[in-house]
mmCIF file of C-alpha atoms in Angstrom:
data_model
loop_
_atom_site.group_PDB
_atom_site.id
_atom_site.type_symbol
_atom_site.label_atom_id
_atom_site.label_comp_id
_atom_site.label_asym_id
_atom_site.label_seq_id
_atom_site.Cartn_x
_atom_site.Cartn_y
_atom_site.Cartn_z
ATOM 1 C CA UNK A 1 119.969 110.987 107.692
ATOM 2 C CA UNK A 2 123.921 111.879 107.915
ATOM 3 C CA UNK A 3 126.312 109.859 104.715
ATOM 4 C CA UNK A 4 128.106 109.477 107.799
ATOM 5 C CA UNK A 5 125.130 107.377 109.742
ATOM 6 C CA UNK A 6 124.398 105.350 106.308
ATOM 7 C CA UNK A 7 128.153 104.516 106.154
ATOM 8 C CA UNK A 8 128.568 103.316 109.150
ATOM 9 C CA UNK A 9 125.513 101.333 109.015
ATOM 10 C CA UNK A 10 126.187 99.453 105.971
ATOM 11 C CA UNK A 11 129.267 98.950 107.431
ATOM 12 C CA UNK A 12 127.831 97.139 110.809
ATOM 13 C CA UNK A 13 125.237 95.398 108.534
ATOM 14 C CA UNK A 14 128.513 94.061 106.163
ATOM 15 C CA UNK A 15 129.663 90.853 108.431
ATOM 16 C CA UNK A 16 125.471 89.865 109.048
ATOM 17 C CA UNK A 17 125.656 89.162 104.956
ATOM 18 C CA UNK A 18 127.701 85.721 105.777
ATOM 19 C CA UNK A 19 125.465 84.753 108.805
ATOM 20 C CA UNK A 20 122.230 85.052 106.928
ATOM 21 C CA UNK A 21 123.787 83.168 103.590
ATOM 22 C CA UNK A 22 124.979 80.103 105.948
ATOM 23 C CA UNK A 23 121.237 80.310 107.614
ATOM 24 C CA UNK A 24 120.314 78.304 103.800
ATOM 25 C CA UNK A 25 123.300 75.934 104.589
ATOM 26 C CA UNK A 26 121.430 72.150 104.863
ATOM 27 C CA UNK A 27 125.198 70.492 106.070
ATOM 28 C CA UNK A 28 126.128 73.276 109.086
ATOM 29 C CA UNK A 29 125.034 71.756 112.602
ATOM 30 C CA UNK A 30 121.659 72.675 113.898
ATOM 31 C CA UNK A 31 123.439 74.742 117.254
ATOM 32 C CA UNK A 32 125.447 76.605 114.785
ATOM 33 C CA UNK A 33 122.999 77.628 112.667
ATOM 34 C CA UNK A 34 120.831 78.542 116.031
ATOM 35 C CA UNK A 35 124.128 80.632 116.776
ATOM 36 C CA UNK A 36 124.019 82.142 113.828
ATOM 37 C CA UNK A 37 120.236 83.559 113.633
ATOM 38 C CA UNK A 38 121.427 85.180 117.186
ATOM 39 C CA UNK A 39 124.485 86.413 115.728
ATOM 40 C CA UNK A 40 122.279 88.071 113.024
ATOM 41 C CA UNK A 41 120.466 89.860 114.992
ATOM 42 C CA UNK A 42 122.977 91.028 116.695
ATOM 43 C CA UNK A 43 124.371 92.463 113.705
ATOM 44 C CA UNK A 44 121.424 93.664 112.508
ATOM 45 C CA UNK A 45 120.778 95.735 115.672
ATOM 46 C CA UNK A 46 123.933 97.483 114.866
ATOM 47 C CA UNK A 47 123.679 98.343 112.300
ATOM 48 C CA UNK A 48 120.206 100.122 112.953
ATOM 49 C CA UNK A 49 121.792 101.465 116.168
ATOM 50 C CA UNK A 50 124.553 103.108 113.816
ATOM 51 C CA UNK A 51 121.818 104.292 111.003
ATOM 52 C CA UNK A 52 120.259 106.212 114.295
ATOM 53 C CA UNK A 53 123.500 108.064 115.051
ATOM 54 C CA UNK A 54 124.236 105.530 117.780
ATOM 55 C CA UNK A 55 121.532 105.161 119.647
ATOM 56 C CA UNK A 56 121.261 102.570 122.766
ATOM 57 C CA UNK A 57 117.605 101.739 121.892
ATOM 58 C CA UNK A 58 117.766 98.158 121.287
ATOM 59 C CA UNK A 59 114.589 95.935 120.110
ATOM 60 C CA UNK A 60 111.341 96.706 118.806
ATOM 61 C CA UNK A 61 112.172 99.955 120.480
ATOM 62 C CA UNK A 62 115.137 100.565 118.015
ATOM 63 C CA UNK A 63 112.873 99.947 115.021
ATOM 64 C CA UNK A 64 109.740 102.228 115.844
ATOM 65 C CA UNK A 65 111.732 104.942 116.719
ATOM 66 C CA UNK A 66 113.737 104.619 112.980
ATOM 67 C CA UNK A 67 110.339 104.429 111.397
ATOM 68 C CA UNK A 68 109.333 107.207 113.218
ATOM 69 C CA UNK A 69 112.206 109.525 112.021
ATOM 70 C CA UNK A 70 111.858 108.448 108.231
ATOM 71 C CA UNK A 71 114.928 106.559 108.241
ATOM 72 C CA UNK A 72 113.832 103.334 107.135
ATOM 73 C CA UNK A 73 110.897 102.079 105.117
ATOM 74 C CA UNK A 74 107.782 100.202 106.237
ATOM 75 C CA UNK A 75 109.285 96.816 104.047
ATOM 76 C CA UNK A 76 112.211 97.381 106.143
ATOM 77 C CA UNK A 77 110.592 97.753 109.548
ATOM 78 C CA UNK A 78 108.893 94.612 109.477
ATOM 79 C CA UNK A 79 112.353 92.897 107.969
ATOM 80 C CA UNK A 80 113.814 94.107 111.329
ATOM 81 C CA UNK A 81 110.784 92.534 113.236
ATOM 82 C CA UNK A 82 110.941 89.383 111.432
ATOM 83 C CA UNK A 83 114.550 88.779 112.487
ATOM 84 C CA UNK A 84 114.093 89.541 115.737
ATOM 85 C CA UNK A 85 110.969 87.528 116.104
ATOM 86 C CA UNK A 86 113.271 84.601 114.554
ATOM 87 C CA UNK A 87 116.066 85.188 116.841
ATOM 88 C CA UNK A 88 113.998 85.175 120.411
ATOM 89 C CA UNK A 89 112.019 82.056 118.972
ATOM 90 C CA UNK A 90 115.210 80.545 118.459
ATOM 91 C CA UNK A 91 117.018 81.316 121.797
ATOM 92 C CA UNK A 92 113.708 80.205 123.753
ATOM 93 C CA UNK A 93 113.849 76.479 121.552
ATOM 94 C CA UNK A 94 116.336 73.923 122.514
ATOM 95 C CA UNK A 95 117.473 71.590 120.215
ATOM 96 C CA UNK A 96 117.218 72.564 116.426
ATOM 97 C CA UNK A 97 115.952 75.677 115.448
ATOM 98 C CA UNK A 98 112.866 75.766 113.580
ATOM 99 C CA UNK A 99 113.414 75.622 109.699
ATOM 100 C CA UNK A 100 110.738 78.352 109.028
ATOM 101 C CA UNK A 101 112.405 80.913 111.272
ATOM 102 C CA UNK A 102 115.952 80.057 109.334
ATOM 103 C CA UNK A 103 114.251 80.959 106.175
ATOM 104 C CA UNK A 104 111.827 83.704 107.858
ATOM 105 C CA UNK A 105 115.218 85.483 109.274
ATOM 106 C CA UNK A 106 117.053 85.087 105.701
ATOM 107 C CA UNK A 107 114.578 86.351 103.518
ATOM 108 C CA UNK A 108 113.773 89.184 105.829
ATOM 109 C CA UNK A 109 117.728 90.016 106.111
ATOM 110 C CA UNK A 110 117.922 90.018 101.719
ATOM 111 C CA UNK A 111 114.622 93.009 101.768
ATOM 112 C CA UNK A 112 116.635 94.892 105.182
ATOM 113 C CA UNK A 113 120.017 94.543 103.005
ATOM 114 C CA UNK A 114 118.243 95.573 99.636
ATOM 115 C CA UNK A 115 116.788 98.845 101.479
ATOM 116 C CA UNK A 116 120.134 99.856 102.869
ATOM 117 C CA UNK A 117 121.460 99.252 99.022
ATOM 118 C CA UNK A 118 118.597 101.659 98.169
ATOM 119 C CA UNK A 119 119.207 104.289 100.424
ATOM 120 C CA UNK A 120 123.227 104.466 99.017
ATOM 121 C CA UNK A 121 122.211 104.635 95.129
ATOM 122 C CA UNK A 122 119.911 107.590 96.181
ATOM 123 C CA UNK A 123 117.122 104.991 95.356
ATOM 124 C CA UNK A 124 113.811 107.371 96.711
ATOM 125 C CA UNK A 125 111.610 105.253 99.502
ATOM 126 C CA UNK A 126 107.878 104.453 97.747
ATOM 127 C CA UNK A 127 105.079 104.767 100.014
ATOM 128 C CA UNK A 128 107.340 106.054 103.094
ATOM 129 C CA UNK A 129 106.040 109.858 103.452
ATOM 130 C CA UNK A 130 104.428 110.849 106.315
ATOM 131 C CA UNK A 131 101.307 111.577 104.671
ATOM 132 C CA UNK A 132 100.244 108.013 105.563
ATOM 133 C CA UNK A 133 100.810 108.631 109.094
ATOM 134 C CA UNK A 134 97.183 109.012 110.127
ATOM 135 C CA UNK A 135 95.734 107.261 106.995
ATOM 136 C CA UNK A 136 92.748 105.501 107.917
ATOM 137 C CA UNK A 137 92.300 101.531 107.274
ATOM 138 C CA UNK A 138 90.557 100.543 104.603
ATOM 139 C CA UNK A 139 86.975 100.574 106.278
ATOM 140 C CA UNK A 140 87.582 104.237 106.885
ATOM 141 C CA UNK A 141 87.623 104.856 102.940
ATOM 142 C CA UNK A 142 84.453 106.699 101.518
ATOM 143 C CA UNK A 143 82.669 104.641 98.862
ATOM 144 C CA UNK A 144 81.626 106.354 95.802
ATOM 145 C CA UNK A 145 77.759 106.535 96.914
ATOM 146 C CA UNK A 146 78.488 107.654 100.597
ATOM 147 C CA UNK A 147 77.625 111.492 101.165
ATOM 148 C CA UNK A 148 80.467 113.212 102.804
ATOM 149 C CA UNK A 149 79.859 115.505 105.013
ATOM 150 C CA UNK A 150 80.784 118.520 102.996
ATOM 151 C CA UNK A 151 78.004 117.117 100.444
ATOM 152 C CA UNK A 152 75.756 116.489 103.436
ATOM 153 C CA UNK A 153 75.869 120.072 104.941
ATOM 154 C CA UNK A 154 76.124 121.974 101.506
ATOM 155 C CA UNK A 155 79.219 123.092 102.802
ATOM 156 C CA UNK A 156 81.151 125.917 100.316
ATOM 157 C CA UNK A 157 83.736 123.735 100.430
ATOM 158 C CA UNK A 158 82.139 122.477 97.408
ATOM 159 C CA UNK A 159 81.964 125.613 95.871
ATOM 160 C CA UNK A 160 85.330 126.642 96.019
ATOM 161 C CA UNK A 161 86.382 123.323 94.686
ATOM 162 C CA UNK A 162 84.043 123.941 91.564
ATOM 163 C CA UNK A 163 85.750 126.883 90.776
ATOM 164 C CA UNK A 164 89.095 125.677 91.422
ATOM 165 C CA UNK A 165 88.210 122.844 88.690
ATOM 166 C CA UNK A 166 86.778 124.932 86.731
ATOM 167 C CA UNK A 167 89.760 127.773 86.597
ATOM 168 C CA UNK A 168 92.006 124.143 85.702
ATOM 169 C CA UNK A 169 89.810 123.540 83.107
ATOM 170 C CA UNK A 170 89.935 127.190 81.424
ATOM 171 C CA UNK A 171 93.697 127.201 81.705
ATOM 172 C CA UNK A 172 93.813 123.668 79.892
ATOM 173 C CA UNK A 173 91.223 124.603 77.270
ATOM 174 C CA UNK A 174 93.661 127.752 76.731
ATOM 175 C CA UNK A 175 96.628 126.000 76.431
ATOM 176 C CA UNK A 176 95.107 123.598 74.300
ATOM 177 C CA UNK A 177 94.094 126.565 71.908
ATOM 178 C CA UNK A 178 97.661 128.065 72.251
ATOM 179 C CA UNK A 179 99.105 124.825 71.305
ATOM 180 C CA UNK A 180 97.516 122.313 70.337
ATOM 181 C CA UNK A 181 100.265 120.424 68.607
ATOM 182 C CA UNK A 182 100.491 119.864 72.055
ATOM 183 C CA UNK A 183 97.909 117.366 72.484
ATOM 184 C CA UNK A 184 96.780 114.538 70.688
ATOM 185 C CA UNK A 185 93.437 112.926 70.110
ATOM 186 C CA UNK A 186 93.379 111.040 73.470
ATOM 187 C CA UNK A 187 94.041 114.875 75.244
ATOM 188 C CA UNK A 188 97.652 113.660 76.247
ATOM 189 C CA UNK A 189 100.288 115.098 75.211
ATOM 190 C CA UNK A 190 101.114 113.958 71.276
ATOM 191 C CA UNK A 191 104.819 112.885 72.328
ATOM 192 C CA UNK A 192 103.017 110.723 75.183
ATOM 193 C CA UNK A 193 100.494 109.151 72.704
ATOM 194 C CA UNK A 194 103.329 108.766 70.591
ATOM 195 C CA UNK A 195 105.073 106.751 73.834
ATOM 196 C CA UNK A 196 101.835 104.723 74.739
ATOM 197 C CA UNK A 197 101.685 103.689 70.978
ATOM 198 C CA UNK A 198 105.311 102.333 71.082
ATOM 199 C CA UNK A 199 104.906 100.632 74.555
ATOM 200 C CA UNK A 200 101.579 98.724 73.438
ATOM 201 C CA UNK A 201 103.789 97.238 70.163
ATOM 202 C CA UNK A 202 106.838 96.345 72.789
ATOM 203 C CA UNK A 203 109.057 98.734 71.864
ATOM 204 C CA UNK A 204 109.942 99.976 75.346
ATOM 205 C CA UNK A 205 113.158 101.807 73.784
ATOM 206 C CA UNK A 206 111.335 104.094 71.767
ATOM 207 C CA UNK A 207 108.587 104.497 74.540
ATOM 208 C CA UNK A 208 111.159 105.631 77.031
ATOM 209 C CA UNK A 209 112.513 108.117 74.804
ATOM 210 C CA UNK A 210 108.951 109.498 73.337
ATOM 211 C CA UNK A 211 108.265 110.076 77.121
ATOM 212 C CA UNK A 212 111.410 111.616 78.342
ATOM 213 C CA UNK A 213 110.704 114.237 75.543
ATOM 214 C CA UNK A 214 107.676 114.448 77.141
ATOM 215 C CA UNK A 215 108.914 115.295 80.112
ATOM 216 C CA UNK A 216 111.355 118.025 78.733
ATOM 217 C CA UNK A 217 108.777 119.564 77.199
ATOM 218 C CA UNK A 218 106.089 119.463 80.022
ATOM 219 C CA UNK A 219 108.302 120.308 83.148
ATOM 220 C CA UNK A 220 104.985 120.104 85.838
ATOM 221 C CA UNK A 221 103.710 117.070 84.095
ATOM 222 C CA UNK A 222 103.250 113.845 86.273
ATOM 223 C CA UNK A 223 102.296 112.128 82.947
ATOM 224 C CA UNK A 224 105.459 111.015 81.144
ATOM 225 C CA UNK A 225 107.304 109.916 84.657
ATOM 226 C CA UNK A 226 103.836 107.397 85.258
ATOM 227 C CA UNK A 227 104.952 106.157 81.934
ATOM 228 C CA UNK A 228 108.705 106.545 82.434
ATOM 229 C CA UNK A 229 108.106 104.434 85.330
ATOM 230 C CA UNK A 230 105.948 101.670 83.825
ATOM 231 C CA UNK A 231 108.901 101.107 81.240
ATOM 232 C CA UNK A 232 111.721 100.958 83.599
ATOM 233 C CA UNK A 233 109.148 98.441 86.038
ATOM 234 C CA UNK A 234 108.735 96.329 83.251
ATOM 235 C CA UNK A 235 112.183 96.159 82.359
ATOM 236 C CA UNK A 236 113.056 95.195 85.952
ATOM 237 C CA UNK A 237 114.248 98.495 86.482
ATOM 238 C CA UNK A 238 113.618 99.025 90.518
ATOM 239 C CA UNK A 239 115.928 102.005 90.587
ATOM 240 C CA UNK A 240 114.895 104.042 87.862
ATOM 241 C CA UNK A 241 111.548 103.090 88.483
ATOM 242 C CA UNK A 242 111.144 104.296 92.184
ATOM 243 C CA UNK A 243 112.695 107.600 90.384
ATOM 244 C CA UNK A 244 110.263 108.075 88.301
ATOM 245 C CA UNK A 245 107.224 107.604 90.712
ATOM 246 C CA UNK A 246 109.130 109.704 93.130
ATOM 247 C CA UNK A 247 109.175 112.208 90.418
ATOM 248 C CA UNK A 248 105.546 112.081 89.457
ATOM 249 C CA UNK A 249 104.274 112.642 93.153
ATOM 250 C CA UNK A 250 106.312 115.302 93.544
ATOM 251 C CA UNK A 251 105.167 117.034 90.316
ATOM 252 C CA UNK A 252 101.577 116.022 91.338
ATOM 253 C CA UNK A 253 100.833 114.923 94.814
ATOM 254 C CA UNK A 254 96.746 114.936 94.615
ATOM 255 C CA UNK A 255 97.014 112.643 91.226
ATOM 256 C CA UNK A 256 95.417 109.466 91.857
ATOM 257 C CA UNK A 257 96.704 107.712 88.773
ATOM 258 C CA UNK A 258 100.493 108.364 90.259
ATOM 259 C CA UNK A 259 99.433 106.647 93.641
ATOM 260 C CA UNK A 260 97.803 103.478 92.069
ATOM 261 C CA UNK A 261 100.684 103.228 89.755
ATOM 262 C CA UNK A 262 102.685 103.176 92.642
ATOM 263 C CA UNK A 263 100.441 100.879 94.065
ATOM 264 C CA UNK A 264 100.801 98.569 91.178
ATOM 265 C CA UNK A 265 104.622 98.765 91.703
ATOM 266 C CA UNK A 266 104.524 96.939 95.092
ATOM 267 C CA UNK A 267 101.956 94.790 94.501
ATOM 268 C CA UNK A 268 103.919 93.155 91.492
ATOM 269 C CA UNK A 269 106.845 93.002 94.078
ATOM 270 C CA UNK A 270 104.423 91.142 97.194
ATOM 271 C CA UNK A 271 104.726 95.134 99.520
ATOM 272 C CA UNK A 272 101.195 94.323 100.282
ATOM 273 C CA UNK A 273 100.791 97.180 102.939
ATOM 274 C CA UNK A 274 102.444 99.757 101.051
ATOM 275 C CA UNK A 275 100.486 98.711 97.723
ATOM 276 C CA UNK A 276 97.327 98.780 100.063
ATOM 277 C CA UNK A 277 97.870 102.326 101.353
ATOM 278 C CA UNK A 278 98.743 103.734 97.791
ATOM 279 C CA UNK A 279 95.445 102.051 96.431
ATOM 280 C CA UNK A 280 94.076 103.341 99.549
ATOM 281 C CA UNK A 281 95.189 106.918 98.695
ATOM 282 C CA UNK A 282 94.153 106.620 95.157
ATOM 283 C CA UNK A 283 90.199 105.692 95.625
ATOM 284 C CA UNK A 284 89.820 108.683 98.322
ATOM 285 C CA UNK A 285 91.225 110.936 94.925
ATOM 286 C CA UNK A 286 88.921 109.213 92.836
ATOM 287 C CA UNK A 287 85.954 107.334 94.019
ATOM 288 C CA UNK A 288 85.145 106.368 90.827
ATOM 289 C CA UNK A 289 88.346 104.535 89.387
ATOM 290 C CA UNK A 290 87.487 100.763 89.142
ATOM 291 C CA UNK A 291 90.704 100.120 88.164
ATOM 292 C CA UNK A 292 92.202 100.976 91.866
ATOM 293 C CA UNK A 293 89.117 99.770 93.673
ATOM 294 C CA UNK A 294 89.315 96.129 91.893
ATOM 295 C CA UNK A 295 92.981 95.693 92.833
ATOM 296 C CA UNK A 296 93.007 97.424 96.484
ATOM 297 C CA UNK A 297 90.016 94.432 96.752
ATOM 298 C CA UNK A 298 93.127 92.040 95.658
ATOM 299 C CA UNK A 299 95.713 93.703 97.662
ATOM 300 C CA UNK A 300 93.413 93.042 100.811
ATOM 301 C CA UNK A 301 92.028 89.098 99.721
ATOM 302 C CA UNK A 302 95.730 88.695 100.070
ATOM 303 C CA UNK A 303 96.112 89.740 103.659
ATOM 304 C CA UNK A 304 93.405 87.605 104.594
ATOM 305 C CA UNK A 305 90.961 91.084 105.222
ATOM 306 C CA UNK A 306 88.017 89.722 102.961
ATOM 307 C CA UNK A 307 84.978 91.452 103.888
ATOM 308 C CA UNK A 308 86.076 94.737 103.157
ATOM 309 C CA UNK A 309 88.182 93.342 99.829
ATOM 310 C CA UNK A 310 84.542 91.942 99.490
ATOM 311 C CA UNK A 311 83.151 95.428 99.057
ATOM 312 C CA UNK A 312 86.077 97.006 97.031
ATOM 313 C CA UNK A 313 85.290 93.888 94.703
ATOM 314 C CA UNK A 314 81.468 94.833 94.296
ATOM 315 C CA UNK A 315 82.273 97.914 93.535
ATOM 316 C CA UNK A 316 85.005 97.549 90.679
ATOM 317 C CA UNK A 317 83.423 94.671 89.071
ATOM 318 C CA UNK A 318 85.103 91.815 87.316
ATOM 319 C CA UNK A 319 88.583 92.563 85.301
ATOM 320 C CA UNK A 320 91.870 91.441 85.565
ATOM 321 C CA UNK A 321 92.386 91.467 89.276
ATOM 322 C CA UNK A 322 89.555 89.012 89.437
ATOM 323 C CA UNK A 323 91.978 86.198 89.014
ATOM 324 C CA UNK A 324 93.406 87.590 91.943
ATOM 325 C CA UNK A 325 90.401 87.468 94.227
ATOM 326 C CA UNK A 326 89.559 84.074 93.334
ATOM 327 C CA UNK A 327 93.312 82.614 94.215
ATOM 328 C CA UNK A 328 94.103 81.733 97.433
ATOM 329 C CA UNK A 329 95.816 84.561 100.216
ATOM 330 C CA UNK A 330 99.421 84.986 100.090
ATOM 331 C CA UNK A 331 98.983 83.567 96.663
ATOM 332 C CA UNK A 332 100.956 85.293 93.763
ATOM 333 C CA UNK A 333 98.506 88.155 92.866
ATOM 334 C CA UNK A 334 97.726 86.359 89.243
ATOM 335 C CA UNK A 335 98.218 89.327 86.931
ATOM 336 C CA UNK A 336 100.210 92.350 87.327
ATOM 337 C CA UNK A 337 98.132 95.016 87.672
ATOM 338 C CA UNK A 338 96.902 97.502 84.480
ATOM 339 C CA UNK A 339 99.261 99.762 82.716
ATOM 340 C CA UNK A 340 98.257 103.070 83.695
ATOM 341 C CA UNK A 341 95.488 105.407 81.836
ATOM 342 C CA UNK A 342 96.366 108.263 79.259
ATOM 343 C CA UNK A 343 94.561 110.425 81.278
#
């Protein structure tokens, strides 16, 4: 995307900000407020229209075609979707517009608007890589006890992975013989025991800072930006949080804990689809991690997709996304979700 395409989109998207503030207005005249959803689309479809170099697509159209290219997120796709939904509802009605598709249209506009904000500050785009492109749905994920077909066949697939692992391993055992200073009792890295140990007394500060020297000193590390991450999340930190993650994927792509952390990140924010497709991502890494399985189960109860959150819920057992599974859907998801592992 050109500065030159964002620019001029934030600047079509500027004069929607008043339209979708009056939207909350209780003492504006119903047919004004109707005028103004319309208006907002309008604006809206702009402003898209300006973030795709100009395009004439218009519609539904507009937005797949943006998605397609990368150039805005999923969140932000369905923002679109929801406006425009609003608005045709709105200029097939007569009389007074429907007060759910005033507030449907405004709080869809704040998430758009928030995006665009993103994409200015250099904020990197969670769970928008094309990797998830041809991701399955969740009935398509493996569980634990179902062969693949690699294991069915005998395949030397799982050969070569064994001695992949197993040259990992060697290199780790050497390093942890070359230094072991390195590494603490847990395995991680003493200056990110050192962080963990601060963060579980509250003292975030000194948490950040034991894992930034972390991160110095381990360069290809995913660890210390996981943990980086969880401090800026639960300091409200979106920015430097989305950073962080961003950082850890790129460091290690195939790391389950960075995807479920991830995960965890929209989930405590209500980006149900993009928490479900991280969690999603993180079980087919690691069949075995209850912690992802019990709160993809939640992230799917709260879609309404309860057979198969059913089965992810067997499998993890009870813990604290139980709470979660027994709430009602759309419900707030009734504990944010665990901080991550050491290892």
């Amino acid at each position: 995307m050109s500065a030159a395409n964002q620019r001029a989109a934030r600047e079509a998207l500027a004069p929607a900000r008043s339209l979708a503030d009056r939207l909350g207005s209780s003492d504006r005249d119903p047919e004004d407020q109707a005028a103004d959803l319309i208006e907002l689309w309008a604006a809206t479809q702009n402003a898209l229209r300006a973030l795709a170099g100009g395009s004439a697509m218009a519609g539904g159209q507009l937005v797949t075609a943006l998605r397609q290219q990368n150039l805005i997120t999923i969140d932000q796709a369905h923002a679109a979707i929801e406006i425009k939904d609003a608005r045709d509802r709105t200029a097939e009605r007569t009389g007074a517009p429907d007060p759910a598709d005033l507030s449907t249209a405004r709080a869809a506009f704040d998430r758009l608007e928030r995006g665009f904000l993103a994409l200015e500050m250099g904020a990197p785009q969670l769970a928008d890589t094309t990797d998830f492109a041809s991701m399955g749905t969740p009935k398509d994920v493996r569980l634990p006890d179902e062969p693949t077909a690699s294991r069915r066949r005998g395949l030397p697939v799982g050969v070569m992975l064994g001695a992949i692992l197993a040259l990992l391993l060697g290199l780790a055992v050497a390093a942890f013989v070359l230094r072991p200073e390195w590494f603490g009792a847990g395995g991680a890295p003493a200056d990110v025991e050192r962080g963990i140990a601060a963060y579980r007394e509250g003292r975030l500060a000194a948490a950040r800072a034991a894992f930034e020297e972390a991160a110095r000193e381990h360069p290809r590390l995913a660890l210390p930006h996981v943990w980086i991450g969880r401090v800026a999340r639960d300091e409200r930190d979106d920015l430097s949080a989305a950073r962080a993650f961003s950082r850890a994927e790129n460091l290690e792509p195939e790391n389950a804990l960075v995807h479920r952390e991830i995960a965890a990140f929209h989930l405590a924010r209500g980006r149900l689809q993009p928490a479900e497709q991280r969690y999603i991502r993180a079980v087919q890494l690691d069949p075995e991690d209850r912690v992802s399985q019990g709160w993809l189960a939640c992230t799917l109860h709260r879609q309404g997709k309860f057979d198969v959150a059913q089965r992810f819920a067997q499998r993890a057992g009870s813990g604290p996304w139980s709470t979660c599974l027994a709430s009602p859907p759309g419900a707030a998801p009734g504990a944010v979700p665990a901080a991550p592992l050491a290892r």
